[in-house]
């Protein structure tokens, strides 16, 4: 086999009872076929029991077994489900077949993890009594793949693309395995191609690719996943027909309307388009003196008759900034560009907003734009590809970080205004909204390069589906599904996962300042690598202190937040310490809440970060006996690389500040 | 026409007299044909006179005209010539036809530049009396092209290769134009492929390429240039036949002997091989626990029966160094690796030694290995591709720098021991020795991207042929040949050229420390770019001072020099200031001979460097009227880029030191 099944490799629970499991279902269709397949596989692998399908008997059946039932009045919504088990029957109820699919995956997951409280060995689950009801927290639960059509993946750390090779679209067993994995955690929308749409990718919306795209979309659809495509805003020009892509030029609108007609004729279930415009060299409406809403709405009008959606990225900033300029602040760009447009976007446009104002650093404040828009559809964008967080060579379990973001209160006037509330539509009642993440997959056997990085893929899906889940719960689910139940294994791996993000933060750039990475590759330290460059990513360290003054005396960025966040961030004394250097220029002698100086904190945290990695290695080594050798080796090799890299970070960062300040470590440790 | 003739685009001097010029010559052959072509072209373009060839009358002719005569007893050596003009006759005499070719180019150059003192308009040069006699300073005058077979050029800044495209060898008009240009300045050996021999380049010594190589070698030969090839030391393995390239394995020796037999059968005039072994990831004898002489001598034995030569690069160092390690010193590597082997190399092996111990920085001390070897053939290696000196976007006339190197006394025991003496064979009487340069050419129309960069190509050849020429003389020759005679033009361009290397030095890294460049690209400033990396290229700047202690209290590098250089360099007070930070860690408060502190010197020189570029722009603008627009624009556009880049250097370097020291500029100028 060329690839694993990740968390869907069901493990034996018991094979004492060999009776078939009755499955009662009155529904038919592709989704139902998927459900039968999954039940058959799950019950066979976990209990060595076959399933026996009794079509049509769903609502009336009385025997033991699984009952799948669609009840359009259940108020579970288009994707919710309820699970009830009682005296030998497990009833999965939903408004739709999609809900049944999610309910089925939930049942199997709960059986596998022990969450279902089903007895083991399970006879016919005779005394089993248990309930669960779930309506997804977010309408859109999306993955963005940054896969290029030549097979490379931008910021990909798990091999090549399994969607594209040599400018052709791949549709094979793995396509299905992928869709199944994604559906099992609730992903319902996938963009398969990189937001930087160039070369052949521009042609994805032409005859050249429709046939293969249709095949791929079909597989996705059979798992309740909608296909989306990233498009090139300059398509009317680059596909060779017009001399402009000006959104207000009637020829351009006409071109897109006809193009949409053609696309949906060939790809009837297509979800819509993701657009990166006017960003990092990509074309956009600014090229023609138009606004982003003029650009997005023109496309929205074209796709509307087909039920299509335009997802418009807000990652727009000046990437040709002069480092000498201390007024311009990249952190302000998304808000400055999009806040004034609130309310001007068509109802089938969604703005996609990165979690922070910069770019997926290990620590950033939450993007103020999330708290600034009230009349616009929004999607929150995370990155599970660990571009700035160890590139799937380091363990960095991101779910605790995502939880912090989702739980963060933006202090909008409305009652419910955490980020989770805002992007799920709870606050302003948008229907088109949700969460997206830049995927961390590739064609490596294990999908994510680092085995433990699969926890981020799994966790993102679960969290998007059920924002209320704790990071601990998600971790333990994933560990049990992946490595099994053994207590020590679950405990140690959970410890590793939970300590990994804080460790990464400790040994890399301090207190929210970010960007001390090797330019371009973004792996490993280079403190001044971006300091004198044009990307708007500066730390401003000098002999006396470090940090960017984003208070009202500085760039004024803090005032983009609703009160009282603006004043909390705007004052060094109230600013959360983990973001201190993001918001303030601070002297090295400044005393932190720990009683340490800023400089000593930098030294200490960098030594601690490396010690944390050493602890992770011990925790992994302790469970060696309980692991198969491939699993053990995959992670231990990467942990060793992580340790070397963490030491490099520690020594470079500490030496940098030591050489800049001339002040030694109070503990006299080795700094170079 | 797709390319210019550079300095061989003869310009009209006079067309008053239209009589033919008699050419008397008793010789025949391809070289003689080239001579006739050149005389015909030169006299037609300069004087609108045809030539009339009177074969066989060379020694006895009495009429006016050019007399070409081979006199094997003239003691001008295999490549020397004499020119004598007297009462209407100009006699070019040489031991060989090669000497006649060089004499012909000299005559035409001297006529074009006015050096010949020939009257203009020239009737039959009746009253012309003038003499010149030249024997080349160096037996080998070589260009190393770093051209890859896919057409790219490593460190190439003038377009793609004109030798290779898409893994094929190009032989066309431009091949001939290239050979003619090179012969005109005395180049007699050319390596066409990159020293990093990979992929298809490994196969240059197989049937796949012999036919084309033969055509190319033929063209070279007709201009007295020998073809050399860079080879892959691991060829016996990579060409698929052996499992080792161990030089002491008899199968390997046999493989190479048979291979050499095959190669010379196909390429009878081949000069030999250039080898980069055990360097920056290339394979070599160290792989097998053998010495460099064992590696080189094995190859030397194989090529000896065919008159072949092995040129062995001494650029061997540890490129996986730990930046924390302050004992290991890359500067010591060439001497440490090769000095102990002095006297062990076969007589057809030549060691090729870079001018400095590091890698073509704008300022380095002279490589101590040049003063350390007395029983080994040596070639000095310069780089005219401006990898670290502005990449042919900045004017940086390197001839003054090369002159400094060549005139530098290494204080060997023998009387004549400047670098020029050592590499020309004057000191130790080697026959196989000379000077090589990494070429700066590509398939741009003007060959060198920046028009003024052609002065380095021209100048290198002239200097290798006649080391005694002054940089001023070379510059003025090149200007007159390229832009004509107008006094202001010659004066201003000469000023630009002469001030360019010092200017580049001023606005880049200070006082010999080097390496403050953007990693990999080597263009633009990145002060810490290589500071925490593995390349052995550190400046060790901290809050108190900067520099590498290479005295005997530090790495001990200075002791690789002969007395008294070792003690001169080893002491901060006697060390030449331009190399102060190369040899010593110095406090910023240290007072230089100017009375300024080190820090203030850094600030001042960086402001001055930018002012120098502004002056160059004024000097160029002053001669706008005298230039054709293409020539004017080529340079002015690049000068503007240079000014921007110089400002970037100034501001980054000054800000870096200001931020590190906290000490402001005494003149209060803008530092960020």
PDB file of N, CA and C in Angstrom, chain B residues 209-245:
ATOM      1  N   UNK B 209      29.411  13.764 -26.904  1.00  0.00           N
ATOM      2  CA  UNK B 209      29.748  15.160 -27.191  1.00  0.00           C
ATOM      3  C   UNK B 209      31.007  15.368 -28.031  1.00  0.00           C
ATOM      4  N   UNK B 210      31.720  14.300 -28.359  1.00  0.00           N
ATOM      5  CA  UNK B 210      33.015  14.503 -29.029  1.00  0.00           C
ATOM      6  C   UNK B 210      32.904  15.280 -30.339  1.00  0.00           C
ATOM      7  N   UNK B 211      31.882  14.962 -31.131  1.00  0.00           N
ATOM      8  CA  UNK B 211      31.789  15.604 -32.445  1.00  0.00           C
ATOM      9  C   UNK B 211      31.692  17.118 -32.328  1.00  0.00           C
ATOM     10  N   UNK B 212      30.800  17.548 -31.460  1.00  0.00           N
ATOM     11  CA  UNK B 212      30.644  18.992 -31.295  1.00  0.00           C
ATOM     12  C   UNK B 212      31.865  19.615 -30.624  1.00  0.00           C
ATOM     13  N   UNK B 213      32.421  18.915 -29.664  1.00  0.00           N
ATOM     14  CA  UNK B 213      33.606  19.447 -28.983  1.00  0.00           C
ATOM     15  C   UNK B 213      34.753  19.622 -29.978  1.00  0.00           C
ATOM     16  N   UNK B 214      34.844  18.676 -30.896  1.00  0.00           N
ATOM     17  CA  UNK B 214      35.910  18.751 -31.889  1.00  0.00           C
ATOM     18  C   UNK B 214      35.752  20.008 -32.749  1.00  0.00           C
ATOM     19  N   UNK B 215      34.516  20.285 -33.127  1.00  0.00           N
ATOM     20  CA  UNK B 215      34.268  21.501 -33.935  1.00  0.00           C
ATOM     21  C   UNK B 215      34.656  22.755 -33.170  1.00  0.00           C
ATOM     22  N   UNK B 216      34.274  22.752 -31.896  1.00  0.00           N
ATOM     23  CA  UNK B 216      34.560  23.908 -31.061  1.00  0.00           C
ATOM     24  C   UNK B 216      36.065  24.057 -30.854  1.00  0.00           C
ATOM     25  N   UNK B 217      36.735  22.947 -30.564  1.00  0.00           N
ATOM     26  CA  UNK B 217      38.189  22.977 -30.346  1.00  0.00           C
ATOM     27  C   UNK B 217      38.910  23.451 -31.600  1.00  0.00           C
ATOM     28  N   UNK B 218      38.409  23.069 -32.771  1.00  0.00           N
ATOM     29  CA  UNK B 218      39.005  23.505 -34.036  1.00  0.00           C
ATOM     30  C   UNK B 218      38.969  25.019 -34.183  1.00  0.00           C
ATOM     31  N   UNK B 219      37.818  25.591 -33.848  1.00  0.00           N
ATOM     32  CA  UNK B 219      37.703  27.059 -33.932  1.00  0.00           C
ATOM     33  C   UNK B 219      38.669  27.707 -32.951  1.00  0.00           C
ATOM     34  N   UNK B 220      38.686  27.178 -31.735  1.00  0.00           N
ATOM     35  CA  UNK B 220      39.621  27.716 -30.741  1.00  0.00           C
ATOM     36  C   UNK B 220      41.058  27.630 -31.258  1.00  0.00           C
ATOM     37  N   UNK B 221      41.412  26.468 -31.786  1.00  0.00           N
ATOM     38  CA  UNK B 221      42.779  26.225 -32.243  1.00  0.00           C
ATOM     39  C   UNK B 221      43.177  27.201 -33.329  1.00  0.00           C
ATOM     40  N   UNK B 222      42.214  27.560 -34.169  1.00  0.00           N
ATOM     41  CA  UNK B 222      42.543  28.470 -35.268  1.00  0.00           C
ATOM     42  C   UNK B 222      42.832  29.873 -34.733  1.00  0.00           C
ATOM     43  N   UNK B 223      42.569  30.094 -33.462  1.00  0.00           N
ATOM     44  CA  UNK B 223      42.944  31.352 -32.809  1.00  0.00           C
ATOM     45  C   UNK B 223      43.959  31.105 -31.699  1.00  0.00           C
ATOM     46  N   UNK B 224      44.659  29.962 -31.784  1.00  0.00           N
ATOM     47  CA  UNK B 224      45.731  29.645 -30.831  1.00  0.00           C
ATOM     48  C   UNK B 224      45.235  29.488 -29.399  1.00  0.00           C
ATOM     49  N   UNK B 225      44.006  29.000 -29.265  1.00  0.00           N
ATOM     50  CA  UNK B 225      43.451  28.777 -27.924  1.00  0.00           C
ATOM     51  C   UNK B 225      43.266  27.285 -27.716  1.00  0.00           C
ATOM     52  N   UNK B 226      43.728  26.806 -26.577  1.00  0.00           N
ATOM     53  CA  UNK B 226      43.548  25.390 -26.264  1.00  0.00           C
ATOM     54  C   UNK B 226      42.273  25.209 -25.455  1.00  0.00           C
ATOM     55  N   UNK B 227      41.516  24.190 -25.826  1.00  0.00           N
ATOM     56  CA  UNK B 227      40.317  23.839 -25.072  1.00  0.00           C
ATOM     57  C   UNK B 227      40.679  22.977 -23.868  1.00  0.00           C
ATOM     58  N   UNK B 228      40.105  23.311 -22.723  1.00  0.00           N
ATOM     59  CA  UNK B 228      40.184  22.468 -21.530  1.00  0.00           C
ATOM     60  C   UNK B 228      38.763  22.121 -21.083  1.00  0.00           C
ATOM     61  N   UNK B 229      38.628  21.033 -20.357  1.00  0.00           N
ATOM     62  CA  UNK B 229      37.320  20.657 -19.815  1.00  0.00           C
ATOM     63  C   UNK B 229      37.412  20.478 -18.303  1.00  0.00           C
ATOM     64  N   UNK B 230      36.363  20.919 -17.614  1.00  0.00           N
ATOM     65  CA  UNK B 230      36.227  20.541 -16.205  1.00  0.00           C
ATOM     66  C   UNK B 230      35.683  19.124 -16.171  1.00  0.00           C
ATOM     67  N   UNK B 231      36.259  18.312 -15.307  1.00  0.00           N
ATOM     68  CA  UNK B 231      35.760  16.931 -15.213  1.00  0.00           C
ATOM     69  C   UNK B 231      35.300  16.613 -13.799  1.00  0.00           C
ATOM     70  N   UNK B 232      34.520  15.571 -13.726  1.00  0.00           N
ATOM     71  CA  UNK B 232      33.973  15.060 -12.473  1.00  0.00           C
ATOM     72  C   UNK B 232      34.909  13.973 -11.968  1.00  0.00           C
ATOM     73  N   UNK B 233      35.443  14.173 -10.766  1.00  0.00           N
ATOM     74  CA  UNK B 233      36.393  13.190 -10.235  1.00  0.00           C
ATOM     75  C   UNK B 233      35.749  11.813 -10.102  1.00  0.00           C
ATOM     76  N   UNK B 234      34.440  11.809  -9.935  1.00  0.00           N
ATOM     77  CA  UNK B 234      33.733  10.534  -9.764  1.00  0.00           C
ATOM     78  C   UNK B 234      33.301   9.921 -11.091  1.00  0.00           C
ATOM     79  N   UNK B 235      33.871  10.389 -12.196  1.00  0.00           N
ATOM     80  CA  UNK B 235      33.473   9.857 -13.514  1.00  0.00           C
ATOM     81  C   UNK B 235      33.491   8.334 -13.610  1.00  0.00           C
ATOM     82  N   UNK B 236      34.514   7.666 -13.067  1.00  0.00           N
ATOM     83  CA  UNK B 236      34.510   6.198 -13.211  1.00  0.00           C
ATOM     84  C   UNK B 236      33.259   5.552 -12.622  1.00  0.00           C
ATOM     85  N   UNK B 237      32.686   6.211 -11.593  1.00  0.00           N
ATOM     86  CA  UNK B 237      31.454   5.690 -11.004  1.00  0.00           C
ATOM     87  C   UNK B 237      30.252   6.212 -11.783  1.00  0.00           C
ATOM     88  N   UNK B 238      30.233   7.516 -12.030  1.00  0.00           N
ATOM     89  CA  UNK B 238      29.023   8.130 -12.578  1.00  0.00           C
ATOM     90  C   UNK B 238      28.797   7.793 -14.038  1.00  0.00           C
ATOM     91  N   UNK B 239      29.871   7.506 -14.741  1.00  0.00           N
ATOM     92  CA  UNK B 239      29.662   7.060 -16.117  1.00  0.00           C
ATOM     93  C   UNK B 239      29.322   5.577 -16.122  1.00  0.00           C
ATOM     94  N   UNK B 240      29.188   5.033 -14.894  1.00  0.00           N
ATOM     95  CA  UNK B 240      28.461   3.775 -14.789  1.00  0.00           C
ATOM     96  C   UNK B 240      29.282   2.519 -14.850  1.00  0.00           C
ATOM     97  N   UNK B 241      30.577   2.629 -14.744  1.00  0.00           N
ATOM     98  CA  UNK B 241      31.349   1.431 -14.996  1.00  0.00           C
ATOM     99  C   UNK B 241      32.016   0.838 -13.757  1.00  0.00           C
ATOM    100  N   UNK B 242      32.443   1.690 -12.838  1.00  0.00           N
ATOM    101  CA  UNK B 242      33.113   1.190 -11.633  1.00  0.00           C
ATOM    102  C   UNK B 242      32.313   1.565 -10.391  1.00  0.00           C
ATOM    103  N   UNK B 243      32.646   0.906  -9.273  1.00  0.00           N
ATOM    104  CA  UNK B 243      31.956   1.232  -8.030  1.00  0.00           C
ATOM    105  C   UNK B 243      32.803   2.130  -7.138  1.00  0.00           C
ATOM    106  N   UNK B 244      33.930   2.600  -7.649  1.00  0.00           N
ATOM    107  CA  UNK B 244      34.808   3.463  -6.871  1.00  0.00           C
ATOM    108  C   UNK B 244      35.523   4.439  -7.799  1.00  0.00           C
ATOM    109  N   UNK B 245      35.944   5.574  -7.218  1.00  0.00           N
ATOM    110  CA  UNK B 245      36.810   6.494  -7.953  1.00  0.00           C
ATOM    111  C   UNK B 245      38.118   6.655  -7.188  1.00  0.00           C
TER     112      UNK B 245
END
